[in-house]
CSV table of C-alpha atoms in Angstrom, one decimal:
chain,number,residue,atom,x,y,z
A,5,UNK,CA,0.0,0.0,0.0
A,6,UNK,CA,2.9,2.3,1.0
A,7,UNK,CA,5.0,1.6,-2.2
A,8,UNK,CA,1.5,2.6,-4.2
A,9,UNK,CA,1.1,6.3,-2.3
A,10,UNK,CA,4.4,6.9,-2.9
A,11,UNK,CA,4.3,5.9,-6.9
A,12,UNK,CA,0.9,7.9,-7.0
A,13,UNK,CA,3.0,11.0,-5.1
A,14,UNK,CA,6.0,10.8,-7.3
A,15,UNK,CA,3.8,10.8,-10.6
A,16,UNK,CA,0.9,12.8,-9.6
A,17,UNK,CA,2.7,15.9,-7.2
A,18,UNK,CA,6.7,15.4,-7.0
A,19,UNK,CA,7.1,18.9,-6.6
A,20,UNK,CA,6.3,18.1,-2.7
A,21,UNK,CA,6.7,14.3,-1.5
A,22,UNK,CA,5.4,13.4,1.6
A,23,UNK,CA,7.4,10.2,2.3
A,24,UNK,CA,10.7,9.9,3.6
A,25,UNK,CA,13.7,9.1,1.5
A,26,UNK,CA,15.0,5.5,1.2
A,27,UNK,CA,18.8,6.3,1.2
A,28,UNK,CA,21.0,9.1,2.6
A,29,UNK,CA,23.9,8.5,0.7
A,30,UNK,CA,27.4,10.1,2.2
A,31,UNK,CA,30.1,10.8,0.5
A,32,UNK,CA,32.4,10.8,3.5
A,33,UNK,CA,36.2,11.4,1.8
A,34,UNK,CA,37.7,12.3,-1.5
A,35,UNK,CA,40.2,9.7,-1.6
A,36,UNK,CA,40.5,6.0,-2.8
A,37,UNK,CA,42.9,3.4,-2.5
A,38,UNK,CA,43.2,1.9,-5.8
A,39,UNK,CA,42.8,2.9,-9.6
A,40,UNK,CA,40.3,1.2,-11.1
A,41,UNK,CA,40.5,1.5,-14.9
A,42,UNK,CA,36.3,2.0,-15.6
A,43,UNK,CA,36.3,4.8,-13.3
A,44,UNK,CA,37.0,8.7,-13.6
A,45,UNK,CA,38.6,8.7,-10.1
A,46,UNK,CA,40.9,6.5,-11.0
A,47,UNK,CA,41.8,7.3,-14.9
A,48,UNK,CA,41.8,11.0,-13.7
A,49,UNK,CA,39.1,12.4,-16.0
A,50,UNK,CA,38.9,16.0,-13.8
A,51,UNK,CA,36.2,17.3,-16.3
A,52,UNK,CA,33.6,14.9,-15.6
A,53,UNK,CA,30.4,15.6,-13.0
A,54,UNK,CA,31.5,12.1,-11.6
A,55,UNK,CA,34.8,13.0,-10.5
A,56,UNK,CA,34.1,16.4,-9.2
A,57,UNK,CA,31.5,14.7,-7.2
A,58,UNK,CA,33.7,11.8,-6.1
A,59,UNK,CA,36.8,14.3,-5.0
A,60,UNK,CA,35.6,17.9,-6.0
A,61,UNK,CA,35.0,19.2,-2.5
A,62,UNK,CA,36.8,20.0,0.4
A,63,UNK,CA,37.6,18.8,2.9
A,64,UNK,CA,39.4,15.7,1.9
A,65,UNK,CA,37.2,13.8,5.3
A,66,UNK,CA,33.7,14.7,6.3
A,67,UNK,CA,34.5,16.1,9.8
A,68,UNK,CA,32.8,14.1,12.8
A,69,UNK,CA,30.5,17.4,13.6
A,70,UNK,CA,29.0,17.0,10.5
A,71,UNK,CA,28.4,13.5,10.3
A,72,UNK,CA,26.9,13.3,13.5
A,73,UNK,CA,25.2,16.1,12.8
A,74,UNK,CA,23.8,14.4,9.6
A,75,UNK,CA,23.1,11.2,11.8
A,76,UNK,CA,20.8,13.3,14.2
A,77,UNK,CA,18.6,14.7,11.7
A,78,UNK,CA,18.2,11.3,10.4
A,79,UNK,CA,17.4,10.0,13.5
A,80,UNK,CA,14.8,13.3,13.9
A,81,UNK,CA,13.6,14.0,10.4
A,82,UNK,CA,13.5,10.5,8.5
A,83,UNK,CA,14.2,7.9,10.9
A,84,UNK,CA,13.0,4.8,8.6
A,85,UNK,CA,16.0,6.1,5.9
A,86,UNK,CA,19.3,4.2,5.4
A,87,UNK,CA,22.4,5.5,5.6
A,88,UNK,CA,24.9,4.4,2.7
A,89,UNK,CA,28.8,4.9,3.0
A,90,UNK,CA,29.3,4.9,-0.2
A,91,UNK,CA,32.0,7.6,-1.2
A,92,UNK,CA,34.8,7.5,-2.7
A,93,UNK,CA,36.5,4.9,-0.4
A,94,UNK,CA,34.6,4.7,2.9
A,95,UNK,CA,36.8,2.4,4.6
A,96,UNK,CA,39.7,4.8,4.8
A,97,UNK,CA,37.3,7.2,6.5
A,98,UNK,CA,39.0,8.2,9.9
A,99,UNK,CA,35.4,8.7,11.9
A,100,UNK,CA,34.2,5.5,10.0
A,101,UNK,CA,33.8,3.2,12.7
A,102,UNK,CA,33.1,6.1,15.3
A,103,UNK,CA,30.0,7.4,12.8
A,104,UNK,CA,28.5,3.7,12.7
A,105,UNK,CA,28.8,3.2,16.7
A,106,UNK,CA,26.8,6.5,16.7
A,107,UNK,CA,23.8,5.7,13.9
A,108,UNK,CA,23.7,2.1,16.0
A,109,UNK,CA,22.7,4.1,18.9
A,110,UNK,CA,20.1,5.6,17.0
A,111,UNK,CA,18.7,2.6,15.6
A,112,UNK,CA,19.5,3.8,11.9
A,113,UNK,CA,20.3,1.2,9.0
A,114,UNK,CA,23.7,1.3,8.0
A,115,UNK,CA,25.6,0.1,4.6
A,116,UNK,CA,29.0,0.1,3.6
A,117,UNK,CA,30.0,-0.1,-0.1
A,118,UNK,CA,33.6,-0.7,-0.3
A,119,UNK,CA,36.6,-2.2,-2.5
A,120,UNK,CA,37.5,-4.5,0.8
A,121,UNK,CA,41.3,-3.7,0.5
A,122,UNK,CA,41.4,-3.0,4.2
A,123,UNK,CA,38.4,-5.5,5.3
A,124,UNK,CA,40.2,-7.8,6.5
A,125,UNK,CA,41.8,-4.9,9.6
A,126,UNK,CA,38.3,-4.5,10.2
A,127,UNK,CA,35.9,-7.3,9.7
A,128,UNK,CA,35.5,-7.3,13.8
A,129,UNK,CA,35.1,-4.0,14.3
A,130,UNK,CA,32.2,-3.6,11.5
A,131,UNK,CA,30.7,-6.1,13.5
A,132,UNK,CA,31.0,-4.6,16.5
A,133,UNK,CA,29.9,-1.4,15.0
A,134,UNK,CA,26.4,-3.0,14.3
A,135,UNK,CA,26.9,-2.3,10.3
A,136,UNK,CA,23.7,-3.8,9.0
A,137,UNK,CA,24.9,-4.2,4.8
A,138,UNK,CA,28.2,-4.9,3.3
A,139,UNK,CA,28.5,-4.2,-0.4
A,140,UNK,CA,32.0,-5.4,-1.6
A,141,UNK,CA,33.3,-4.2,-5.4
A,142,UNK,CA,35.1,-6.9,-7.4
A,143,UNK,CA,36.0,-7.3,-10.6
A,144,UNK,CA,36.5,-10.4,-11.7
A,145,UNK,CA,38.8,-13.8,-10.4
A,146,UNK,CA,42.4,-12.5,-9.0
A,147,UNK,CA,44.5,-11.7,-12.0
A,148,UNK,CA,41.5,-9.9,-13.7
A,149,UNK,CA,40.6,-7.5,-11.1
A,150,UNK,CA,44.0,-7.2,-9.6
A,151,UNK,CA,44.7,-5.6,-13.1
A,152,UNK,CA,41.7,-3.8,-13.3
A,153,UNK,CA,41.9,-1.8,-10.3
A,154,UNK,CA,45.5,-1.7,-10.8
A,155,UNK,CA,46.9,-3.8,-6.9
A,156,UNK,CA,48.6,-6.8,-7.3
A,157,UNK,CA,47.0,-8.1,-4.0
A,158,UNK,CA,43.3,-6.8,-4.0
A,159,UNK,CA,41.6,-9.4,-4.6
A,160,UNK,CA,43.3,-11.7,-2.5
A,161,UNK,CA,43.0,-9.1,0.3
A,162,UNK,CA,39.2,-8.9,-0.4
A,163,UNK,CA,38.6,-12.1,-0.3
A,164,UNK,CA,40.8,-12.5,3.6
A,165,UNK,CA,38.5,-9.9,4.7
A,166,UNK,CA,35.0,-11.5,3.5
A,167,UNK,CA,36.6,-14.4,4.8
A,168,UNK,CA,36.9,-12.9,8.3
A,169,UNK,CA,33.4,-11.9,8.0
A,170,UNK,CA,32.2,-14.6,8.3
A,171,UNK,CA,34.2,-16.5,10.6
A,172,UNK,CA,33.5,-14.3,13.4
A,173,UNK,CA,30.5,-16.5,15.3
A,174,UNK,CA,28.6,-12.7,15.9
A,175,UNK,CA,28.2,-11.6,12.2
A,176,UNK,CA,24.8,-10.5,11.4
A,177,UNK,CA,26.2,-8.3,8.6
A,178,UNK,CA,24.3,-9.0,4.7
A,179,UNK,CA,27.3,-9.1,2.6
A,180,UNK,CA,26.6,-8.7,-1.0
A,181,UNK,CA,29.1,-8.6,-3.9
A,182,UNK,CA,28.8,-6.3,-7.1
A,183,UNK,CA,31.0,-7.0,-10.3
A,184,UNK,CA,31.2,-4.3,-12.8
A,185,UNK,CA,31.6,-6.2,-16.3
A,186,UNK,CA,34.4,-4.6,-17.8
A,187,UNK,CA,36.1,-5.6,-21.8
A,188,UNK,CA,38.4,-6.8,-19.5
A,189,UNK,CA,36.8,-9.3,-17.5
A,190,UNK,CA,34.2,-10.9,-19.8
A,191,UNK,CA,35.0,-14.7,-20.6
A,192,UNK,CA,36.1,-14.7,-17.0
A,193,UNK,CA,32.4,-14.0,-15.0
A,194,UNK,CA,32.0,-18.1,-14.3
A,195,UNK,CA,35.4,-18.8,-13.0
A,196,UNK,CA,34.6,-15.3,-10.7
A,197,UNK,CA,31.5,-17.0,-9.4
A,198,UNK,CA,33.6,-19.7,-8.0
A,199,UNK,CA,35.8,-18.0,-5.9
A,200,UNK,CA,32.8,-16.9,-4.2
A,201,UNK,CA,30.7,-20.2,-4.4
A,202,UNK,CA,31.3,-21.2,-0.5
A,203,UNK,CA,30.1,-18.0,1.3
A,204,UNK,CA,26.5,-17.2,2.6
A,205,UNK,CA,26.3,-13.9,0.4
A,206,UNK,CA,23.1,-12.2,0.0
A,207,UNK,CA,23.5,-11.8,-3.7
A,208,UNK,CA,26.1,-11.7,-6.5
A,209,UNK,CA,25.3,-8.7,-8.7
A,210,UNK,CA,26.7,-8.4,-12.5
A,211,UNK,CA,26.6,-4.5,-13.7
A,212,UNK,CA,26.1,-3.7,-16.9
A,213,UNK,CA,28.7,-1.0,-17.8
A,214,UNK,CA,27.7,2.3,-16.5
A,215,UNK,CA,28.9,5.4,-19.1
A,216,UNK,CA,28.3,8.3,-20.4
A,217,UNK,CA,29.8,9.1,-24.0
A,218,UNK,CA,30.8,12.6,-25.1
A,219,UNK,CA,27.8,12.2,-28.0
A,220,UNK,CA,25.3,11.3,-25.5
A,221,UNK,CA,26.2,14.6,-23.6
A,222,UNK,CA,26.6,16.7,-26.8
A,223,UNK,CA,22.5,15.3,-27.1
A,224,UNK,CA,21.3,15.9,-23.8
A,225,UNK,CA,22.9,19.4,-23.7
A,226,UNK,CA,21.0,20.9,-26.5
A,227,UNK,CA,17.9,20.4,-24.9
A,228,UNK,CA,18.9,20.4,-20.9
A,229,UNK,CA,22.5,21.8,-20.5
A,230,UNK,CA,21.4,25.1,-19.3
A,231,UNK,CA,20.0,23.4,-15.8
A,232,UNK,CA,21.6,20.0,-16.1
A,233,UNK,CA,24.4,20.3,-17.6
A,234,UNK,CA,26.6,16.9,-18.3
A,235,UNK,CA,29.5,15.6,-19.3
A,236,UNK,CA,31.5,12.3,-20.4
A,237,UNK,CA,31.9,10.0,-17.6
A,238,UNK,CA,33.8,6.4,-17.1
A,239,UNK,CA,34.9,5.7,-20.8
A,240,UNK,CA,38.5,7.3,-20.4
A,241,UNK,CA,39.9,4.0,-21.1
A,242,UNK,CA,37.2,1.8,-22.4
A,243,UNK,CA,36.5,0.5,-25.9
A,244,UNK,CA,33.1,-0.6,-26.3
A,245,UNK,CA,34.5,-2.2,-29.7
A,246,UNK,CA,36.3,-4.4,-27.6
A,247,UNK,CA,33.6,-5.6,-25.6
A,248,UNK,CA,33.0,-9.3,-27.1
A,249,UNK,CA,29.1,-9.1,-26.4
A,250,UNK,CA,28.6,-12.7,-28.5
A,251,UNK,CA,31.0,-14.4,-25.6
A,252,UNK,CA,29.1,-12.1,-22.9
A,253,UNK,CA,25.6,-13.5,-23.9
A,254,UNK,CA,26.3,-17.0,-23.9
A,255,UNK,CA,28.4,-16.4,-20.1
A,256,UNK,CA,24.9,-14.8,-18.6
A,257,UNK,CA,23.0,-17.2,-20.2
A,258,UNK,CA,25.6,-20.2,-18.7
A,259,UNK,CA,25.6,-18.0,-15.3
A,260,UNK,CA,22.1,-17.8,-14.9
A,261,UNK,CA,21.5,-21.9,-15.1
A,262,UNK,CA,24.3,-22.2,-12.7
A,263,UNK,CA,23.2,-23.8,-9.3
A,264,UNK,CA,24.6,-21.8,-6.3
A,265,UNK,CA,24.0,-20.7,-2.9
A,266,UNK,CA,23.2,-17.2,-3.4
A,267,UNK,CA,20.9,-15.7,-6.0
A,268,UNK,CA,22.7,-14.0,-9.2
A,269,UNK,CA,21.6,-10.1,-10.3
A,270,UNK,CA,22.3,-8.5,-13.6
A,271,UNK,CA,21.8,-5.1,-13.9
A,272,UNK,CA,20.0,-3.9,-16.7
A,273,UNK,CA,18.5,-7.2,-16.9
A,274,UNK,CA,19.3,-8.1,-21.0
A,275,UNK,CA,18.0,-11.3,-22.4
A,276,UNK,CA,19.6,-11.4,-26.1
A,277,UNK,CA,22.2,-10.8,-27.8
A,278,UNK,CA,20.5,-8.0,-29.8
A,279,UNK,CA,19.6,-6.4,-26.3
A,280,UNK,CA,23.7,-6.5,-25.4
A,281,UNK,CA,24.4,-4.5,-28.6
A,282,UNK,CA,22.0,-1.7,-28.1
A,283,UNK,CA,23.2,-1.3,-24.5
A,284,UNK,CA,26.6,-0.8,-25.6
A,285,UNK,CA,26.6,0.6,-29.1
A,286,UNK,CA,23.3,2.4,-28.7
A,287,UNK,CA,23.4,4.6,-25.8
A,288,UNK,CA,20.4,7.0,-27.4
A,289,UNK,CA,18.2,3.5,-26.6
A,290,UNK,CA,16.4,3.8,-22.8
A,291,UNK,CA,16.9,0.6,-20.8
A,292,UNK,CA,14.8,1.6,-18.1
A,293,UNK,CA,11.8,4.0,-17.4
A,294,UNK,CA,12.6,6.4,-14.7
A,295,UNK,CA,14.9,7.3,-12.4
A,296,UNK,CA,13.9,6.5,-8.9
A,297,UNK,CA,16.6,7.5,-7.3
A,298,UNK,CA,15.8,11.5,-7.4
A,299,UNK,CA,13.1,10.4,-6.1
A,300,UNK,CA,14.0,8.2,-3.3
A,301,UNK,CA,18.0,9.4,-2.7
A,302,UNK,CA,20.2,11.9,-1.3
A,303,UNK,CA,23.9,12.4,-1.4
A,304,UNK,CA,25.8,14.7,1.0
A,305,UNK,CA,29.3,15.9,0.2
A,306,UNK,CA,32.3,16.4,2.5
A,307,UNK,CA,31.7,19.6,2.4
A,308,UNK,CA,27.8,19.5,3.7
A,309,UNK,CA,26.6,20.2,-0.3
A,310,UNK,CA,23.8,18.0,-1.0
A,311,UNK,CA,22.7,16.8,-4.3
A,312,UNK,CA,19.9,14.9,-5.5
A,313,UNK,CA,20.1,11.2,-6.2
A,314,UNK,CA,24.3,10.4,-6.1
A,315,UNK,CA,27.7,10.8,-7.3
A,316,UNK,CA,26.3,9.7,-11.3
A,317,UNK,CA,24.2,12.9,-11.4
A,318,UNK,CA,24.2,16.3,-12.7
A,319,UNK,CA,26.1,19.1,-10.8
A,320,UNK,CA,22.7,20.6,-8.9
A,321,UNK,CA,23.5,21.8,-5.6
A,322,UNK,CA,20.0,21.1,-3.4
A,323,UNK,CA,21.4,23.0,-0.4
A,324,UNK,CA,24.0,22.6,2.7
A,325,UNK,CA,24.1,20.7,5.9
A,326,UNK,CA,25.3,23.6,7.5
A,327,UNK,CA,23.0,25.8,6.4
A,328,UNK,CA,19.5,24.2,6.4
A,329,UNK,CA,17.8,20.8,7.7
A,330,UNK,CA,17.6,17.5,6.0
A,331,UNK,CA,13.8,17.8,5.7
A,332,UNK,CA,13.9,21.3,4.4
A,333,UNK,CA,16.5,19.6,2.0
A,334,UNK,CA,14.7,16.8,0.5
A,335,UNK,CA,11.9,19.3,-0.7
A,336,UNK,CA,14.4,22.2,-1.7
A,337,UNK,CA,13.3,24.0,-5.3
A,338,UNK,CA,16.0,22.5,-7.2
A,339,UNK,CA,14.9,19.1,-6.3
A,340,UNK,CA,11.2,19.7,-7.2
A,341,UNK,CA,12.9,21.2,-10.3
A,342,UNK,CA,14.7,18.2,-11.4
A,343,UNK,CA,12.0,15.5,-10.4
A,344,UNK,CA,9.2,17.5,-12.4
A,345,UNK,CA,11.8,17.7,-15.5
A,346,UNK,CA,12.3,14.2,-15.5
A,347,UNK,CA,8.7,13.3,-15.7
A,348,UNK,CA,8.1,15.7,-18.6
A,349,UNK,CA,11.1,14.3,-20.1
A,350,UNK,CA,9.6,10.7,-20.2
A,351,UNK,CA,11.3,9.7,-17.1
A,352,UNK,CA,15.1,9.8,-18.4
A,353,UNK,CA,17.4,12.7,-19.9
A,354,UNK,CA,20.0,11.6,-22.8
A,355,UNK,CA,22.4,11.2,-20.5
A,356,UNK,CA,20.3,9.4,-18.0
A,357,UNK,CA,20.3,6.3,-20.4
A,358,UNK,CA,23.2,4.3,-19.0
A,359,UNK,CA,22.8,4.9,-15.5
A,360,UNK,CA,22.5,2.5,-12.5
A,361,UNK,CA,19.3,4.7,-11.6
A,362,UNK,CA,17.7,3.9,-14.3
A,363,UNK,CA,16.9,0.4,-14.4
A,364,UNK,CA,15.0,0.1,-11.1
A,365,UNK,CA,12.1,2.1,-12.5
């Protein structure tokens, strides 16, 4: 019933919604610990929304004021919400364990999303913290992602830490694993699978490149630059040409008959081979209807700047922690601007089309 109020506010008066949001997302530092070759961070790409979001504002760490801060007007404003660590590299966050002591004490959902090079140090502590979700980044089986995200020893040092997880007899932490699928790691998704096959996850999820070309933003900013404006984002160093799609269609197809322990996720979902070639050579084709998560997110900076949805959307600053509430926030002009432009737009810009957000609408 609650999911059907919501749908009916969203479509019917999104310049005011009367629910909560699902996710506060924080992007708590500007730093990361590896180089990952599909990512703007790590290829260096200053120019594009992504990166500036990632590592654009300072300070380099979210001081503790604010995140408690941020925790407390949870805790007041939107107490059912989730708090996601999810920016850039959480787990080198000095206040990280500190901050999730505190949202325990609150009774507020916590999630991690991390690249698990330093899980290992703190499996116990995350588990003493009360961290409700684990979502760990990998890219592939060891040589594959080790080159990917450019550490001779991250996968290895992933896997010690999920390891550690779940040997310690008071885990109650979800741990989830997300592999980004890469030129580089297709023909190598099954043997991945088995180097996870004997943990209790929650779910492997496959994603479907996430990009943003320089024609799709040449498209969308003839009709929406001069509010939304956007750029290129996370195809510094891929080749879509390379991408053998025939060899990735018949691994999903072997992946999803695979018996395992844990359900298997691929995001977009794509069911032929035909589907695989518009995704990557036709980025003008919608997968996906809308984009929930301006309806349903918030990310806030290290700075206290707070933008609608996450780190994957367009440069619109919705206001500051420091200078006005979370609920005041959530309903702030800029927001009602962008949610009722979506809907008018069909539910997706141009260069909304190859976006995570897009796929669970």
């Amino acid at each position: 019933m609650l999911s059907y109020l919501k749908k009916v506010n969203m479509l019917a008066y999104p310049k005011h919604l009367f629910y909560a949001p699902q996710w506060i997302i924080l992007g708590v530092n500007n730093v990361c610990n590896l180089h990952c070759k599909m990512c703007d961070v790590g290829t260096k790409n200053t120019q594009s929304n992504f990166y500036d979001h990632m590592v654009g504002t300072h300070p380099i760490n979210m001081p503790k004021e604010l995140i408690f801060k941020i925790i407390d007007q949870v805790h007041q404003y939107f107490p059912t919400a989730k708090l996601g660590y999810a920016f850039t590299e959480p787990s080198v966050y000095p206040f990280l364990n500190e901050s999730l002591h505190y949202a325990k004490s609150k009774n507020i959902f916590t999630s991690l999303t991390t690249n698990a090079l330093q899980l290992a140090k703190q499996a116990d502590e995350f588990i003493d913290a009360g961290l409700n979700e684990l979502s760990i980044s990998l890219d592939g089986p060891p040589e594959i992602h080790n080159q990917i995200r450019g550490n001779k020893q991250s996968f290895e040092k992933a896997l010690a830490g999920i390891e550690k997880i779940f040997s310690n007899k008071n885990n109650k932490i979800k741990v989830s694993v997300f592999c980004a699928i890469t030129e580089w790691n297709i023909g190598h998704l099954t043997e991945f699978l088995n180097h996870l096959k004997s943990f209790p996850l929650q779910q492997v999820g496959f994603m479907h490149t996430v990009f943003n070309t320089t024609e799709q933003a040449d498209v969308h900013n003839q009709l929406y630059g001069t509010k939304y404006f956007a750029t290129s984002s996370n195809v510094e160093e891929l080749n879509f040409n390379a991408y053998n799609l025939p060899q990735l269609f018949e691994e999903i197809s072997a992946i999803k008959k695979m018996s395992l322990e844990f359900p298997i996720r691929f995001q977009p979902e794509i069911n032929s081979l035909g589907q695989l070639q518009d995704y990557y050579h036709h980025p003008e084709i919608k997968f996906g209807k809308l984009c929930t998560d301006a309806f349903n997110h918030l990310m806030i900076k290290s700075d206290g700047t707070v933008i609608p949805a996450h780190s994957r959307c367009y440069n619109i600053k919705a206001g500051n922690m420091y200078d006005q509430t979370l609920k005041e926030i959530w309903n702030a002009e800029v927001v009602q601007n962008l949610r009722k432009d979506l809907l008018k737009a069909g539910g997706l810009f141009p260069s909304c089309t190859r976006c995570c957000s897009a796929y669970a609408g």
